[in-house]
XYZ file of C-alpha atoms in Angstrom:
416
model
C 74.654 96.311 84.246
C 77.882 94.451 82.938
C 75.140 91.865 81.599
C 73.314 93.968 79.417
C 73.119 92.273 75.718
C 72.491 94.579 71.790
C 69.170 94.889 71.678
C 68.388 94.052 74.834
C 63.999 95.620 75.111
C 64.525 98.304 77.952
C 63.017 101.983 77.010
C 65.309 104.370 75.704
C 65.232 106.176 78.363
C 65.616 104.295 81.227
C 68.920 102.860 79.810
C 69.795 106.668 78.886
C 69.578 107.157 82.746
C 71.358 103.653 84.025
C 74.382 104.572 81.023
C 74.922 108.210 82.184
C 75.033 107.117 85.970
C 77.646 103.895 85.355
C 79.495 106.154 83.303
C 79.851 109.008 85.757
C 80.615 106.751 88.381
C 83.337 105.375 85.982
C 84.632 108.427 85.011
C 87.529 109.439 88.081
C 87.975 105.857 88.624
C 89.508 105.575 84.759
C 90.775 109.010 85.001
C 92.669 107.908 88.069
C 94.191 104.857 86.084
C 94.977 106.138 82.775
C 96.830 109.486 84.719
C 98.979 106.487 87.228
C 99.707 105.035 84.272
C 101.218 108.132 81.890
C 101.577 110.890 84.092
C 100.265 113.792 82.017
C 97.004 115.057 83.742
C 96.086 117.060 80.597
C 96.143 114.689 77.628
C 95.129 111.972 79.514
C 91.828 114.047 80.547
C 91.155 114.912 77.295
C 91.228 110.975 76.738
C 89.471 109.542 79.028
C 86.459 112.361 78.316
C 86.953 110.839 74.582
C 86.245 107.494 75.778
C 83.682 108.697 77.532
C 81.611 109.679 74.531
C 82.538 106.532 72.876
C 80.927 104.597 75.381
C 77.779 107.084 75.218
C 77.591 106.239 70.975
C 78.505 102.976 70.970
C 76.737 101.135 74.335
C 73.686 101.868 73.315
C 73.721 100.424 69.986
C 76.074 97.246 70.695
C 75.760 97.001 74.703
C 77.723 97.395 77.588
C 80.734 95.245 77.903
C 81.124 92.742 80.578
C 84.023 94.880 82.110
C 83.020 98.503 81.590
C 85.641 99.991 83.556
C 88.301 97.975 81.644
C 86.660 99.189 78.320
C 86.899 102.968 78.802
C 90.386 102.532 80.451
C 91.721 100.629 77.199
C 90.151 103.011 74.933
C 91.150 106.284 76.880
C 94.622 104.940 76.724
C 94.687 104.589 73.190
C 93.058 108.247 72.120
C 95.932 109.782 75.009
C 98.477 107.611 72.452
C 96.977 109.400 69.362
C 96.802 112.503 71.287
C 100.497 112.899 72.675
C 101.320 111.403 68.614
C 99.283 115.005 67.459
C 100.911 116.817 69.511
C 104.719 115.553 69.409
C 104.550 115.812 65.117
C 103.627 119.337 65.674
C 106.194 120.308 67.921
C 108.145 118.126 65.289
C 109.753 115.617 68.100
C 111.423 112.389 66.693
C 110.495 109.796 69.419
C 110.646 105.746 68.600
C 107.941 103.637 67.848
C 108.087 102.206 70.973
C 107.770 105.516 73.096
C 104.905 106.365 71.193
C 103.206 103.053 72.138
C 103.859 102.444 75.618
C 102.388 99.402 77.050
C 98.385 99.631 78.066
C 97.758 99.912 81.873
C 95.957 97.085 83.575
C 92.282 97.540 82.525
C 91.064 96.550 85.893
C 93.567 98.584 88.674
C 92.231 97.646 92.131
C 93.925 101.090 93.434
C 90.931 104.077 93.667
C 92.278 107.585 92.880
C 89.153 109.481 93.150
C 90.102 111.362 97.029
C 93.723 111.902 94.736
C 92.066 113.132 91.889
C 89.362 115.755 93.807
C 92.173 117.037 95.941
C 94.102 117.754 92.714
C 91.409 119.444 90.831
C 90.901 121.879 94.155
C 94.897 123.015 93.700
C 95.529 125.760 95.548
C 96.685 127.253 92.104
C 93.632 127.627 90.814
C 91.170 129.816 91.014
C 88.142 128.593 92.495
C 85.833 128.485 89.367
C 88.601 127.042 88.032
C 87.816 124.080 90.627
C 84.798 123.594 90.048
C 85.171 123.072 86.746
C 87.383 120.878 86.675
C 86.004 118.908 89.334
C 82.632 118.647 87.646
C 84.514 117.468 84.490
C 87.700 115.211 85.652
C 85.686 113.647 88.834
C 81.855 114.215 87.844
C 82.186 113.324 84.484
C 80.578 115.916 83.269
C 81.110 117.561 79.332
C 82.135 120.945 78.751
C 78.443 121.451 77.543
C 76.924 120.045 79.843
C 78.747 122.120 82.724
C 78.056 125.312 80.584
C 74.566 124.478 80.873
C 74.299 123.985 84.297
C 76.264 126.886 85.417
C 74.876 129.242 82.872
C 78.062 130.039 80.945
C 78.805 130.292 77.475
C 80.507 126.356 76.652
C 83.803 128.147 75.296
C 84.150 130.154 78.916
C 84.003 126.719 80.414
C 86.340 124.884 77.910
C 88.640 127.697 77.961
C 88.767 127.402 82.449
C 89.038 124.094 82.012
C 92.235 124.086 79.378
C 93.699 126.983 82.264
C 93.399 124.766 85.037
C 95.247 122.154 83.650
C 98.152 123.884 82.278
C 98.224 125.755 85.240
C 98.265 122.251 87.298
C 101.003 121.108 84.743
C 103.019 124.937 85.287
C 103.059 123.880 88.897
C 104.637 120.783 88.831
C 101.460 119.067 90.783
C 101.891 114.946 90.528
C 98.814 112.461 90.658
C 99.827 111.904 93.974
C 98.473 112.216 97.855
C 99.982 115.488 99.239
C 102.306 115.353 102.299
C 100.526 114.833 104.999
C 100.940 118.270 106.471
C 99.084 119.306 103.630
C 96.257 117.402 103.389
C 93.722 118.654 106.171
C 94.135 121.936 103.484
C 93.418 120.478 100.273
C 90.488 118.846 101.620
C 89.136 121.883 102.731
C 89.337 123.501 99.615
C 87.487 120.075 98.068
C 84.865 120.646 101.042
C 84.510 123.835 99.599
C 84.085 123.157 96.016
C 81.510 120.871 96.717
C 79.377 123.064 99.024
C 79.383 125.865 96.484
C 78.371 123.394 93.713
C 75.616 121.829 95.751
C 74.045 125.570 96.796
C 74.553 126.535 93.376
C 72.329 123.639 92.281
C 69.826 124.198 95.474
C 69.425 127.724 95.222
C 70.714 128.932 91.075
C 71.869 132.430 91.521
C 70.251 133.206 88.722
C 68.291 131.992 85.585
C 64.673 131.441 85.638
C 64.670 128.339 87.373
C 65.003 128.406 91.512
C 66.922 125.013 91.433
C 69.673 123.195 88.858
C 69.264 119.541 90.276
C 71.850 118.233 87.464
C 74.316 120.526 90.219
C 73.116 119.886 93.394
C 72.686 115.983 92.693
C 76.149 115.793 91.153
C 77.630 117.688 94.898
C 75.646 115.208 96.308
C 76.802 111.914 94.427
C 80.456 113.120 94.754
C 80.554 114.017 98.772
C 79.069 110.586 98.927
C 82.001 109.211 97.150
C 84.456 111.186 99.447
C 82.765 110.320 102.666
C 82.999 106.357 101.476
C 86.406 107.230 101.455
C 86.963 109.275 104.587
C 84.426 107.605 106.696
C 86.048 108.556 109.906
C 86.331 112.341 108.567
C 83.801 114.006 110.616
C 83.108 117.479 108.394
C 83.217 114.991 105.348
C 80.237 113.428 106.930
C 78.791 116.636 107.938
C 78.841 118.004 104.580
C 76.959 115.092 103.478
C 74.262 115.633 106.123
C 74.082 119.637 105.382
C 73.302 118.224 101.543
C 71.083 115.936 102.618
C 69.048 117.560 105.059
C 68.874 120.253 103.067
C 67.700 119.100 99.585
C 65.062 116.354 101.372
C 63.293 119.855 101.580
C 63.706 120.359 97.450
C 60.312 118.796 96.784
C 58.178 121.407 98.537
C 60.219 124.858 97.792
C 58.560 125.054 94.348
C 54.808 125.846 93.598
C 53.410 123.977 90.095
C 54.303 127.638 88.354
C 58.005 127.110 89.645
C 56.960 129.757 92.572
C 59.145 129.893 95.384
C 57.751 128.891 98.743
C 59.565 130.231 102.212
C 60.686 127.525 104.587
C 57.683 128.227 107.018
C 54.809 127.698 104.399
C 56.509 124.692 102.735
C 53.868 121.270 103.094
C 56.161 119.213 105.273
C 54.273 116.134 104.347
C 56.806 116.600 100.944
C 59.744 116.473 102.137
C 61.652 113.413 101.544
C 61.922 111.351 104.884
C 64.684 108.741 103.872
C 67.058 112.098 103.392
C 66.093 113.134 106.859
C 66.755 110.121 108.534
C 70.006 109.542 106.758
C 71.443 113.103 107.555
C 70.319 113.377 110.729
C 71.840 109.939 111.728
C 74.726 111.423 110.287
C 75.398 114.283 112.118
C 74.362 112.768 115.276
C 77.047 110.169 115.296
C 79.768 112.961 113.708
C 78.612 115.173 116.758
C 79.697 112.895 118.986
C 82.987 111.390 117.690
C 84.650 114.197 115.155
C 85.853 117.743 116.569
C 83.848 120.389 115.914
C 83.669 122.270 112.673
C 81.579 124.581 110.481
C 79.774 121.721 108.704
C 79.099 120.268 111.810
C 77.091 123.243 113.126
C 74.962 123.665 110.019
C 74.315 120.541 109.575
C 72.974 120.500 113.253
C 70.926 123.649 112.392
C 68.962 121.610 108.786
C 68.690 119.380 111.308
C 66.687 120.962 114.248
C 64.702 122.754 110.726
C 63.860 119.344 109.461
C 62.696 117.535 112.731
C 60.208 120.481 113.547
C 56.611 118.623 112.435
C 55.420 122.448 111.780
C 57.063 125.438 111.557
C 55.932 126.695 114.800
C 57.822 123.805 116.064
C 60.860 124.736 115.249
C 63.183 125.790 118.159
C 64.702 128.559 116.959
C 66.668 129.053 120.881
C 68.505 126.170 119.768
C 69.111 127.390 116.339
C 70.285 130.837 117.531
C 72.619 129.298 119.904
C 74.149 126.852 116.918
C 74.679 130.583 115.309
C 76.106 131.331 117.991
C 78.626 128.829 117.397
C 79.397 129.037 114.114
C 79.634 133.039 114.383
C 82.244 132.010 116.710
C 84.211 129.233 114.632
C 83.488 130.427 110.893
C 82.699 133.687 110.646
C 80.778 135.125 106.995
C 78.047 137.715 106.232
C 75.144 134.547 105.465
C 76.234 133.605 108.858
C 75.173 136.807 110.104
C 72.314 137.690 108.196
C 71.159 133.750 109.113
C 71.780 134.759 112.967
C 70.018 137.843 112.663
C 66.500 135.949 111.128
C 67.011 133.756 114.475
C 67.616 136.674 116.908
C 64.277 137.833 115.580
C 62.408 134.544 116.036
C 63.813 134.741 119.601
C 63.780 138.168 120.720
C 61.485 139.956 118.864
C 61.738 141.895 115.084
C 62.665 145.100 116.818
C 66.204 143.178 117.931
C 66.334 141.361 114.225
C 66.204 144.991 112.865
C 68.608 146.682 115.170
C 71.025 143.586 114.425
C 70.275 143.763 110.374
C 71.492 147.915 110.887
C 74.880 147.057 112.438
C 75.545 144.250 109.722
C 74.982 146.472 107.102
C 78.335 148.025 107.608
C 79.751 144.938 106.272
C 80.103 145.862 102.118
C 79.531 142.367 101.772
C 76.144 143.047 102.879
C 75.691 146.685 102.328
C 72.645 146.744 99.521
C 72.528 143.140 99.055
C 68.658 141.470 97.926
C 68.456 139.423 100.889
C 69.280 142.054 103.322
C 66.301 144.123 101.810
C 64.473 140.688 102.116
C 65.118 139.881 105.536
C 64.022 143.514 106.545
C 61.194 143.127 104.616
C 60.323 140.132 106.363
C 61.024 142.327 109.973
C 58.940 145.226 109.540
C 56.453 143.205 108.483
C 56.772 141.131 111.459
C 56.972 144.687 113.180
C 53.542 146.014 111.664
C 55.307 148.283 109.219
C 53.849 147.296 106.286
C 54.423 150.288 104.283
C 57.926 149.989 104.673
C 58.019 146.489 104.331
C 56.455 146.965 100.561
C 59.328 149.288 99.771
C 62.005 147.139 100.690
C 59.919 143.701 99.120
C 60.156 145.912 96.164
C 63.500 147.139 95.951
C 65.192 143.278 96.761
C 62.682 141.704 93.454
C 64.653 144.648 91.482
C 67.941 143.974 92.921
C 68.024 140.149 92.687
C 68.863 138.057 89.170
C 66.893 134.666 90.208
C 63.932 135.477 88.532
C 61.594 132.571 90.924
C 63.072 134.965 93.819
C 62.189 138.235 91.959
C 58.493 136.782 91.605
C 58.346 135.623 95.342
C 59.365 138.988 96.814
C 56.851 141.490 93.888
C 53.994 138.873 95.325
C 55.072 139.664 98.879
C 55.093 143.334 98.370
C 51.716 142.700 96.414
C 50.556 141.397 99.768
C 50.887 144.253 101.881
């Protein structure tokens, strides 16, 4: 890519795509730099997402330079220069010439701040959409519009979390620095976290008219791939990969040509990407067997036993229930039991699935949820209740606000 001349005949958009990828992959790595270099996590974002657009105007047109990284790093210094000028004359400071220019950081530092720079956007001050804006923008490289889009937020909400975070970062006292040691099995979980909401955000929108936001999920994807490069012996680093892996490989055959959303057990398996497969389920085989156990572990081992089933009738759902089992046991949550509960029923019978699905219900976190009404749905049918089954079809298509969800469920009821 560093070759690339002016003018050189690609189509638009192919170099569109190769320019946005180099330049998100750029993005914490001159973040990182430009923030060792000055300290102030704030301006210097604000920078660096400057440079950022220059490069998207200007490469284009004129090419990309032969050091790209150097570039945006020279460039993001000089706009934080101009910046921290702006705002010193309006809090009327009288600082020498040579404080305002301090010298310009190497353009090519060999040091790689992007495990420093997720850990410090997942803060324990901030709230967690806080993190995950923030990480889409300082370590994904994301805009503030382009994040609005993709979450489904008005772009001032975002920019307005995003100015929050960092002055609440900066209130804190928080340096671009590792935390102790102590501390660090913590932060990463909270990253961990981030990430896995981001990803099932993108896999499964909460809302909107569209069942998937693959600008989300891919972006999860490309950054837990960066993190397990960097934590390679981390085994629910690795895990989390293979969950995201093994889970999106199925992407391809959820939707219907109308955007229609298609159940696990009817999805044409012949459509699901392979590669993905392999990749996660080497993965989590080798993390099974050299990491201590953790949550990520056991549902990555659950897309896995899903994904190696030829047909659905395959699947072994004894094994699955048991993996519930586990992670009942290690990381408790109501999708963890209304997940257990589907596999209870696959297993024992929907009689037992029901009987479960009435005792979780005392859980408010359950109590009148869509996929509760779903997953009885799904029971009585199972059950030969079909009249009932229509009702409660019906009543989670009103109760849910993902509109290919809503039209799954009415076409289910519609069914019976």
């Amino acid at each position: 890519m560093g070759d690339v001349e002016p003018g050189r005949p690609n189509s638009t958009r192919f170099e569109g795509e190769i320019l946005e990828g180099l330049l998100r992959e750029l993005a914490p790595q001159v973040l990182g730099a430009v923030v060792r270099r000055y300290g102030d996590f704030d301006l210097c974002e604000d920078a660096v997402q400057e440079a950022l657009l220059a490069a998207a105007v200007q490469w284009p047109e004129e090419g990309v330079p032969a050091n790209p990284k150097g570039w945006l790093i020279t460039v993001a210094a000089r706009r934080r220069i101009e910046l921290w000028r702006s705002e010193s004359a309006r809090r009327r400071r009288e600082e020498s010439a040579a404080a305002l220019a301090p010298p310009e950081p190497d353009p090519s530092p060999a040091v790689d701040d992007t495990l420093t720079l997720l850990l410090l956007c997942c803060h324990p001050a901030l709230t967690t959409v806080s993190q995950v804006a923030l990480t889409l923008r300082a370590v994904g490289g994301l805009s503030t519009a382009e994040i609005a889009r993709a979450l489904l937020v008005p772009e001032p909400t975002v920019a307005q979390r995003i100015s929050r975070a960092k002055q609440r970062i900066k209130s804190s006292g928080a340096e671009f620095t590792l935390p102790p040691e102590a501390e660090q099995a913590e932060r990463l979980a909270a990253v961990l976290h981030v990430l896995y909401l981001i990803f099932n955000e993108g896999y499964t929108a909460s809302s909107g008219g569209t069942l998937h936001r693959v600008e989300l999920s891919g972006e999860a994807l490309r950054l837990t791939r960066q993190l397990h490069d960097r934590l390679p012996g981390d085994g629910e680093v690795a895990a989390l990969l293979a969950l995201m892996l093994l889970t999106d490989a199925r992407r391809p055959a959820r939707t219907r040509p109308d955007g229609g959303l298609v159940p696990l057990a009817e999805q044409d398996r012949s459509k699901w990407d392979a590669e993905a497969i392999a990749e996660g389920v080497q993965l989590i085989t080798e993390t099974l067997a050299a990491a201590p156990l953790g949550p990520y572990q056991v549902q990555a081992a659950i897309a896995a036993v899903h994904d190696e089933a030829p047909r659905a009738e395959d699947t072994d759902w004894r094994q699955i229930l048991a993996l519930y089992d586990l992670l009942d046991g290690i990381a408790p949550g109501p999708m963890v039991t209304l997940n257990r509960i589907v596999a209870v029923a696959m297993v024992h019978g929907p009689l037992a699935g029901l009987e479960g699905l009435a005792k979780a219900e005392t859980d408010p976190a359950l109590a009148g949820h869509h996929r509760v009404l779903a997953v009885r749905a799904h029971l009585l049918d199972l059950a030969g209740d079909r009249e009932a089954a229509r009702t409660q079809y019906e009543l989670a298509a009103r109760r849910t606000l993902s509109l290919p969800e809503q039209r799954y469920l009415e076409s289910r009821a519609a069914q019976l």
